[in-house]
Amino acid sequence: MIRLDVPDELALSFVEEPVLDLYSWGPWRIPDGFLDSLGRAVQQAVADERLSGWAAEGGEAYRRPTNGVAETLDLMLGFLFGGCAIRSGYWGDMIWRVFDPFLAQPFERRPSWNYLRTQSGAWRPPGWLLPFTAGDDPGRRRTAFEVLRSLVGVFDGLEPVAARSAALARLYDERAGSEHDLHAPADALADEWAKAADERTVAALPELGGPVGYLAWALDGFLDVHPYLRAAVGDGDDEDVAIAQLVLAAGIQQVPAEIAVVASEDLLTRIEGHHRRLRAGFAPETWRDTTARWLVRATIRGELAACRAWLDMAMRLTGALNGLPGRAMLPGGTVWVPVSTFEWNVRALLANRPLPNALGTKFERPERATTDEAPATPPPVGEILGQPELAEAVADAVASAGPVRMLVAGPAGSGKGLAVDLLADALKVRGFAQPPVWLPAAVVNERNALGAVELVRQEIDRCDGIRLLVIDGLDEVLAGGEAAEAVGSELLRALEARSGLNVVALCDPGRASEVFTANPILARAFRAVRTNDFDRDTFHRVFLRKVERLGGAVDEATAAEAARRLVDMRPFRNLRNGHLAAAFAAEAVARARARATASRPEVAVEDLPEDVTGREAYEDPFAELDSLVGLHQVKQEVGLLVAEAKAERLRRDAGIKVPPPTRHFAFTGNPGTAKTTVARLLARIYQSLDLLSSGHLVEVSRVDLVARYIGQTAPLVRAAVERALGGILFIDEAYALTPEGSEEDFGHEAVATLVKLMEDHRGDLVVIVAGYEEDMDRFLASNPGLSSRFARRIGFPDYTDDELVKIFTSIAERTGVSLGPGVDERVRDLLRTTPRGPGFGNGRHVRTMFERALGRQALRLTAGEGPIDVAAVKTLLPEDLPEPEQAGPDLESTASGGQYL
């Protein structure tokens, strides 16, 4: 049984007390009341009267206005801790709460040992914020330097940084009163101060040695402690191999030549050789875990302090290498230096307690025979039903010893996810114990080119040789935008260089061609596989299997009826194929259990649901359209569309090949003329005619389609189209996508992307653009492809006063409110006095009028003291409507949704 002895000087690192643990100094118990006094010192520094009226631009994280003192103290404390140095401790985060009063959104800070943090070495004395605030005024700048010097004293008593604080104070004192600093450019001061610092100051503050100097300092420390630990453990990598692995773990593609300056050219040559040799198969997660185990072994041998020094130097060296040619800066993604992993392992050893098991007194352990374990059984590809091409591809991948490289294109629920699970199980036989990593296209596309490439590179590093990488929507990633080409090139390089990288890319039906078009070489690196929607036989087999796995039973005849209903059932968005069959079977088994008490319920025909998509039971959309007030011309146009759709189906059944008419529309008219209502009904009408699979409406506007940054607009448009597939995409105020004089606006990219997607999904998508008539004329002329695709235009006229009164009455009827005598005439009088400009809300205006009347009725009913009659509550009177002179501004102040929008 291993028992870990912790040196007395490090014991505080593992207790639940107020502790700040700076690895380079050691754990320090925070005295009672120290944080309160430090907070007061920060508050007093911020309120320094010498800075009265000063204003600084400040960072976004801080409250405005600011004089810059809080930000400067925050940055100064990070500098005092050390560039990329490690700090921990049970209260390791609490030291920062003194800055919370100055943050725009303070963090939630809780005591925890698992606060393992570091910071960059970007800040350097004298600090940029106050000199910048002081400008070029010598007198004001002198005041700024005096304040900066006093800020160092704020951290008096913080023992882990006492030596560095003293060195920083000396540096300020040496420059005090320098006439040169009062006139020199502010951005040159940091370099000048660093060069002027004496050896004693630089020894305490090695960051002043500049990027290369700090690299030399960190490298020397690492080269000291690494051989020491190798000797203590009795094994481990040579120093040049360890440094090459640090470079790879940091994601640095080339070994920095500065190593030759600070060490030797021979060391650089050896590191470069190891870097090239290890690069192809390097897995940072494996390196992290292996290194952590090596350090734990050294800790067991009594070298905990040396292990902490190794981690601290490894982190600083990583930051120094990554930041070149600038100052130390850790990589933007995951930092693989195993600080957290090491801490977890050490704490697990400390918590280890000997627990004797009574069985040891009964049985003696026999000598263990050495036998080879039987290889794990490959997963059964027979799980994939109705997709022979996919089943064959998975079987070939399981049987092959090479990496999995597969591109699967098909609809939702057609076995793509099941194939991923089977391949992940197959890779377990090869030692891939980790679950797959899913990388959605939306996560990649929301970033700029640099961020997207870095993300893909991180996920590749995370998966190489360890787990399966699943790119969900590779067609979307490569479809366009700023990052598409760079991400494709990065993925191709990884596939060519890393034999341990296993990737499955998923696409929508027919979209594998998009991958080939964007990057033919990349597409050829994958085996392309297609999946299809389920047929009746597949639904039959899947239903039987789902019922069995749910603990039920079903005969062939009932399963055949279930398959017939599933084929006829309209899918709703991604509830289709296997997902639809699973929901259908679950509902059937639940009904069978409720009907009988048997442990294995028998599913009968009466247990089969009619629909499991969860959609509302709509009334007849044709009847609903006919019941709308007015809109006679609109109803005629919709009737013509319905007749054309029915005739198209008749011609198709008769074998006549006639191109289908365009089903995209431009709705023109003023607000509140029922454009959205008609669009929603049209979606359901088209669904009833088999022209759309789902019949839902997705309403969007410019803010949903146009991003603020390059490369993010196309993904927004694709996401909106995907939500609308099977129904109608309704773009309200579509003319806002291309405002006048906006040739460089991202709205044009949104339109171009929309035009392409309309063509790609012409079989199961209708797009309706809506807005004012003149604005829509300009919009449709802004792109050559728009006019032809929105050739059908339907105009929505303003309602007459009589029609608006009918709308008011119908709203009251649906609400359950009766209209007293004279209310309709009062409504008519109000409408007669209401201006009818472009902003008039039509049906929306009337709904607002009705809601305002209900508010005035509430005041009338509650004004008295006696009981309120129920009939009075349900009745509106003429006096409940506003006075005519109030109708215009008061009624237009509120916009409300409803049937007549």
GROMACS .gro file of N, CA and C in nm, residues 81-169:
model
  267
   81PHE      N    1   0.272   3.780  -0.989
   81PHE     CA    2   0.266   3.634  -0.977
   81PHE      C    3   0.367   3.567  -1.071
   82GLY      N    4   0.395   3.628  -1.186
   82GLY     CA    5   0.494   3.573  -1.278
   82GLY      C    6   0.432   3.534  -1.411
   83GLY      N    7   0.507   3.558  -1.518
   83GLY     CA    8   0.459   3.529  -1.652
   83GLY      C    9   0.440   3.380  -1.675
   84CYS      N   10   0.314   3.335  -1.689
   84CYS     CA   11   0.278   3.196  -1.713
   84CYS      C   12   0.316   3.106  -1.595
   85ALA      N   13   0.327   3.165  -1.475
   85ALA     CA   14   0.355   3.087  -1.355
   85ALA      C   15   0.225   3.022  -1.306
   86ILE      N   16   0.238   2.912  -1.231
   86ILE     CA   17   0.121   2.838  -1.183
   86ILE      C   18   0.088   2.882  -1.041
   87ARG      N   19  -0.040   2.903  -1.015
   87ARG     CA   20  -0.085   2.929  -0.879
   87ARG      C   21  -0.207   2.843  -0.852
   88SER      N   22  -0.224   2.803  -0.728
   88SER     CA   23  -0.332   2.715  -0.689
   88SER      C   24  -0.373   2.753  -0.548
   89GLY      N   25  -0.416   2.654  -0.468
   89GLY     CA   26  -0.457   2.678  -0.331
   89GLY      C   27  -0.607   2.673  -0.316
   90TYR      N   28  -0.653   2.635  -0.196
   90TYR     CA   29  -0.796   2.622  -0.172
   90TYR      C   30  -0.870   2.754  -0.191
   91TRP      N   31  -0.800   2.865  -0.164
   91TRP     CA   32  -0.858   2.997  -0.188
   91TRP      C   33  -0.785   3.067  -0.303
   92GLY      N   34  -0.733   2.990  -0.394
   92GLY     CA   35  -0.650   3.049  -0.499
   92GLY      C   36  -0.720   3.154  -0.582
   93ASP      N   37  -0.852   3.142  -0.595
   93ASP     CA   38  -0.926   3.239  -0.676
   93ASP      C   39  -0.974   3.358  -0.594
   94MET      N   40  -0.983   3.339  -0.461
   94MET     CA   41  -1.045   3.442  -0.378
   94MET      C   42  -0.962   3.570  -0.373
   95ILE      N   43  -0.833   3.560  -0.401
   95ILE     CA   44  -0.748   3.679  -0.397
   95ILE      C   45  -0.794   3.783  -0.498
   96TRP      N   46  -0.863   3.738  -0.603
   96TRP     CA   47  -0.904   3.830  -0.710
   96TRP      C   48  -1.037   3.899  -0.681
   97ARG      N   49  -1.102   3.858  -0.572
   97ARG     CA   50  -1.234   3.918  -0.547
   97ARG      C   51  -1.223   4.067  -0.512
   98VAL      N   52  -1.103   4.112  -0.479
   98VAL     CA   53  -1.086   4.254  -0.446
   98VAL      C   54  -1.113   4.342  -0.567
   99PHE      N   55  -1.109   4.284  -0.689
   99PHE     CA   56  -1.136   4.362  -0.811
   99PHE      C   57  -1.281   4.351  -0.857
  100ASP      N   58  -1.360   4.263  -0.792
  100ASP     CA   59  -1.498   4.241  -0.837
  100ASP      C   60  -1.582   4.368  -0.838
  101PRO      N   61  -1.566   4.459  -0.740
  101PRO     CA   62  -1.650   4.581  -0.743
  101PRO      C   63  -1.631   4.665  -0.869
  102PHE      N   64  -1.523   4.643  -0.942
  102PHE     CA   65  -1.493   4.726  -1.058
  102PHE      C   66  -1.522   4.654  -1.190
  103LEU      N   67  -1.570   4.530  -1.181
  103LEU     CA   68  -1.600   4.454  -1.302
  103LEU      C   69  -1.743   4.479  -1.347
  104ALA      N   70  -1.762   4.481  -1.478
  104ALA     CA   71  -1.898   4.497  -1.532
  104ALA      C   72  -1.984   4.379  -1.493
  105GLN      N   73  -1.927   4.259  -1.495
  105GLN     CA   74  -1.998   4.137  -1.457
  105GLN      C   75  -1.906   4.056  -1.366
  106PRO      N   76  -1.915   4.073  -1.235
  106PRO     CA   77  -1.826   4.001  -1.143
  106PRO      C   78  -1.842   3.850  -1.156
  107PHE      N   79  -1.731   3.779  -1.135
  107PHE     CA   80  -1.732   3.634  -1.141
  107PHE      C   81  -1.789   3.576  -1.013
  108GLU      N   82  -1.842   3.456  -1.024
  108GLU     CA   83  -1.884   3.383  -0.903
  108GLU      C   84  -1.763   3.306  -0.851
  109ARG      N   85  -1.713   3.344  -0.736
  109ARG     CA   86  -1.590   3.285  -0.683
  109ARG      C   87  -1.624   3.197  -0.564
  110ARG      N   88  -1.579   3.073  -0.570
  110ARG     CA   89  -1.603   2.979  -0.461
  110ARG      C   90  -1.472   2.915  -0.418
  111PRO      N   91  -1.454   2.894  -0.287
  111PRO     CA   92  -1.332   2.827  -0.241
  111PRO      C   93  -1.321   2.686  -0.300
  112SER      N   94  -1.209   2.656  -0.359
  112SER     CA   95  -1.186   2.524  -0.417
  112SER      C   96  -1.037   2.505  -0.437
  113TRP      N   97  -0.986   2.386  -0.415
  113TRP     CA   98  -0.844   2.362  -0.444
  113TRP      C   99  -0.821   2.356  -0.593
  114ASN      N  100  -0.927   2.323  -0.667
  114ASN     CA  101  -0.910   2.301  -0.811
  114ASN      C  102  -0.906   2.433  -0.887
  115TYR      N  103  -0.838   2.529  -0.828
  115TYR     CA  104  -0.815   2.656  -0.898
  115TYR      C  105  -0.670   2.656  -0.942
  116LEU      N  106  -0.645   2.600  -1.055
  116LEU     CA  107  -0.510   2.588  -1.109
  116LEU      C  108  -0.500   2.686  -1.225
  117ARG      N  109  -0.434   2.796  -1.204
  117ARG     CA  110  -0.438   2.904  -1.301
  117ARG      C  111  -0.298   2.954  -1.333
  118THR      N  112  -0.291   3.027  -1.439
  118THR     CA  113  -0.169   3.096  -1.477
  118THR      C  114  -0.210   3.221  -1.553
  119GLN      N  115  -0.117   3.305  -1.590
  119GLN     CA  116  -0.147   3.428  -1.661
  119GLN      C  117  -0.031   3.462  -1.752
  120SER      N  118  -0.060   3.541  -1.853
  120SER     CA  119   0.044   3.577  -1.949
  120SER      C  120   0.141   3.676  -1.887
  121GLY      N  121   0.249   3.699  -1.957
  121GLY     CA  122   0.347   3.799  -1.912
  121GLY      C  123   0.339   3.925  -1.993
  122ALA      N  124   0.218   3.964  -2.037
  122ALA     CA  125   0.204   4.076  -2.130
  122ALA      C  126   0.231   4.211  -2.062
  123TRP      N  127   0.189   4.227  -1.935
  123TRP     CA  128   0.207   4.357  -1.867
  123TRP      C  129   0.352   4.374  -1.826
  124ARG      N  130   0.405   4.493  -1.848
  124ARG     CA  131   0.541   4.525  -1.805
  124ARG      C  132   0.542   4.667  -1.748
  125PRO      N  133   0.628   4.689  -1.648
  125PRO     CA  134   0.637   4.826  -1.594
  125PRO      C  135   0.696   4.921  -1.699
  126PRO      N  136   0.656   5.050  -1.698
  126PRO     CA  137   0.574   5.111  -1.594
  126PRO      C  138   0.425   5.087  -1.608
  127GLY      N  139   0.381   5.015  -1.710
  127GLY     CA  140   0.238   4.997  -1.731
  127GLY      C  141   0.188   5.100  -1.829
  128TRP      N  142   0.098   5.059  -1.916
  128TRP     CA  143   0.058   5.148  -2.026
  128TRP      C  144  -0.060   5.237  -1.994
  129LEU      N  145  -0.142   5.198  -1.898
  129LEU     CA  146  -0.272   5.264  -1.886
  129LEU      C  147  -0.263   5.408  -1.836
  130LEU      N  148  -0.195   5.428  -1.722
  130LEU     CA  149  -0.189   5.564  -1.669
  130LEU      C  150  -0.105   5.658  -1.754
  131PRO      N  151   0.014   5.615  -1.803
  131PRO     CA  152   0.086   5.706  -1.893
  131PRO      C  153   0.004   5.743  -2.015
  132PHE      N  154  -0.074   5.647  -2.065
  132PHE     CA  155  -0.158   5.679  -2.180
  132PHE      C  156  -0.264   5.782  -2.142
  133THR      N  157  -0.321   5.764  -2.021
  133THR     CA  158  -0.421   5.859  -1.974
  133THR      C  159  -0.360   5.997  -1.955
  134ALA      N  160  -0.233   5.999  -1.911
  134ALA     CA  161  -0.168   6.126  -1.885
  134ALA      C  162  -0.132   6.199  -2.013
  135GLY      N  163  -0.124   6.127  -2.124
  135GLY     CA  164  -0.091   6.190  -2.250
  135GLY      C  165   0.051   6.242  -2.253
  136ASP      N  166   0.072   6.351  -2.324
  136ASP     CA  167   0.207   6.408  -2.338
  136ASP      C  168   0.231   6.526  -2.244
  137ASP      N  169   0.139   6.549  -2.153
  137ASP     CA  170   0.154   6.659  -2.057
  137ASP      C  171   0.255   6.617  -1.950
  138PRO      N  172   0.375   6.680  -1.944
  138PRO     CA  173   0.477   6.638  -1.846
  138PRO      C  174   0.426   6.641  -1.703
  139GLY      N  175   0.353   6.746  -1.668
  139GLY     CA  176   0.305   6.754  -1.531
  139GLY      C  177   0.208   6.642  -1.498
  140ARG      N  178   0.119   6.616  -1.590
  140ARG     CA  179   0.022   6.509  -1.567
  140ARG      C  180   0.091   6.373  -1.566
  141ARG      N  181   0.192   6.357  -1.652
  141ARG     CA  182   0.262   6.230  -1.656
  141ARG      C  183   0.341   6.208  -1.527
  142ARG      N  184   0.397   6.314  -1.471
  142ARG     CA  185   0.469   6.301  -1.344
  142ARG      C  186   0.373   6.249  -1.236
  143THR      N  187   0.253   6.304  -1.235
  143THR     CA  188   0.154   6.256  -1.139
  143THR      C  189   0.122   6.108  -1.161
  144ALA      N  190   0.114   6.068  -1.289
  144ALA     CA  191   0.083   5.929  -1.321
  144ALA      C  192   0.191   5.836  -1.267
  145PHE      N  193   0.318   5.874  -1.281
  145PHE     CA  194   0.426   5.789  -1.232
  145PHE      C  195   0.425   5.782  -1.079
  146GLU      N  196   0.392   5.894  -1.014
  146GLU     CA  197   0.383   5.892  -0.869
  146GLU      C  198   0.273   5.796  -0.822
  147VAL      N  199   0.161   5.799  -0.893
  147VAL     CA  200   0.052   5.710  -0.858
  147VAL      C  201   0.093   5.564  -0.883
  148LEU      N  202   0.160   5.538  -0.995
  148LEU     CA  203   0.204   5.402  -1.026
  148LEU      C  204   0.295   5.348  -0.916
  149ARG      N  205   0.386   5.430  -0.870
  149ARG     CA  206   0.476   5.385  -0.763
  149ARG      C  207   0.396   5.351  -0.638
  150SER      N  208   0.297   5.431  -0.606
  150SER     CA  209   0.219   5.405  -0.485
  150SER      C  210   0.135   5.278  -0.498
  151LEU      N  211   0.100   5.241  -0.622
  151LEU     CA  212   0.018   5.122  -0.642
  151LEU      C  213   0.092   4.994  -0.602
  152VAL      N  214   0.224   4.995  -0.615
  152VAL     CA  215   0.299   4.876  -0.574
  152VAL      C  216   0.276   4.847  -0.427
  153GLY      N  217   0.263   4.951  -0.346
  153GLY     CA  218   0.243   4.934  -0.203
  153GLY      C  219   0.108   4.875  -0.167
  154VAL      N  220   0.014   4.876  -0.260
  154VAL     CA  221  -0.117   4.817  -0.232
  154VAL      C  222  -0.102   4.671  -0.193
  155PHE      N  223  -0.001   4.601  -0.249
  155PHE     CA  224   0.013   4.458  -0.226
  155PHE      C  225   0.110   4.426  -0.112
  156ASP      N  226   0.141   4.523  -0.030
  156ASP     CA  227   0.223   4.497   0.089
  156ASP      C  228   0.153   4.392   0.176
  157GLY      N  229   0.230   4.296   0.222
  157GLY     CA  230   0.174   4.190   0.305
  157GLY      C  231   0.142   4.064   0.228
  158LEU      N  232   0.142   4.070   0.094
  158LEU     CA  233   0.119   3.950   0.012
  158LEU      C  234   0.253   3.880  -0.004
  159GLU      N  235   0.286   3.793   0.091
  159GLU     CA  236   0.420   3.740   0.103
  159GLU      C  237   0.472   3.665  -0.021
  160PRO      N  238   0.388   3.585  -0.092
  160PRO     CA  239   0.443   3.513  -0.207
  160PRO      C  240   0.502   3.603  -0.315
  161VAL      N  241   0.462   3.731  -0.319
  161VAL     CA  242   0.516   3.820  -0.422
  161VAL      C  243   0.599   3.932  -0.360
  162ALA      N  244   0.637   3.917  -0.234
  162ALA     CA  245   0.707   4.026  -0.164
  162ALA      C  246   0.838   4.061  -0.233
  163ALA      N  247   0.917   3.959  -0.271
  163ALA     CA  248   1.047   3.987  -0.334
  163ALA      C  249   1.029   4.055  -0.469
  164ARG      N  250   0.930   4.010  -0.546
  164ARG     CA  251   0.906   4.072  -0.676
  164ARG      C  252   0.848   4.213  -0.658
  165SER      N  253   0.763   4.234  -0.557
  165SER     CA  254   0.710   4.368  -0.531
  165SER      C  255   0.822   4.464  -0.496
  166ALA      N  256   0.917   4.418  -0.415
  166ALA     CA  257   1.029   4.504  -0.376
  166ALA      C  258   1.114   4.541  -0.497
  167ALA      N  259   1.136   4.443  -0.587
  167ALA     CA  260   1.214   4.472  -0.708
  167ALA      C  261   1.139   4.570  -0.798
  168LEU      N  262   1.009   4.555  -0.808
  168LEU     CA  263   0.931   4.648  -0.891
  168LEU      C  264   0.933   4.788  -0.830
  169ALA      N  265   0.924   4.796  -0.697
  169ALA     CA  266   0.930   4.928  -0.631
  169ALA      C  267   1.065   4.993  -0.655
   0.00000   0.00000   0.00000
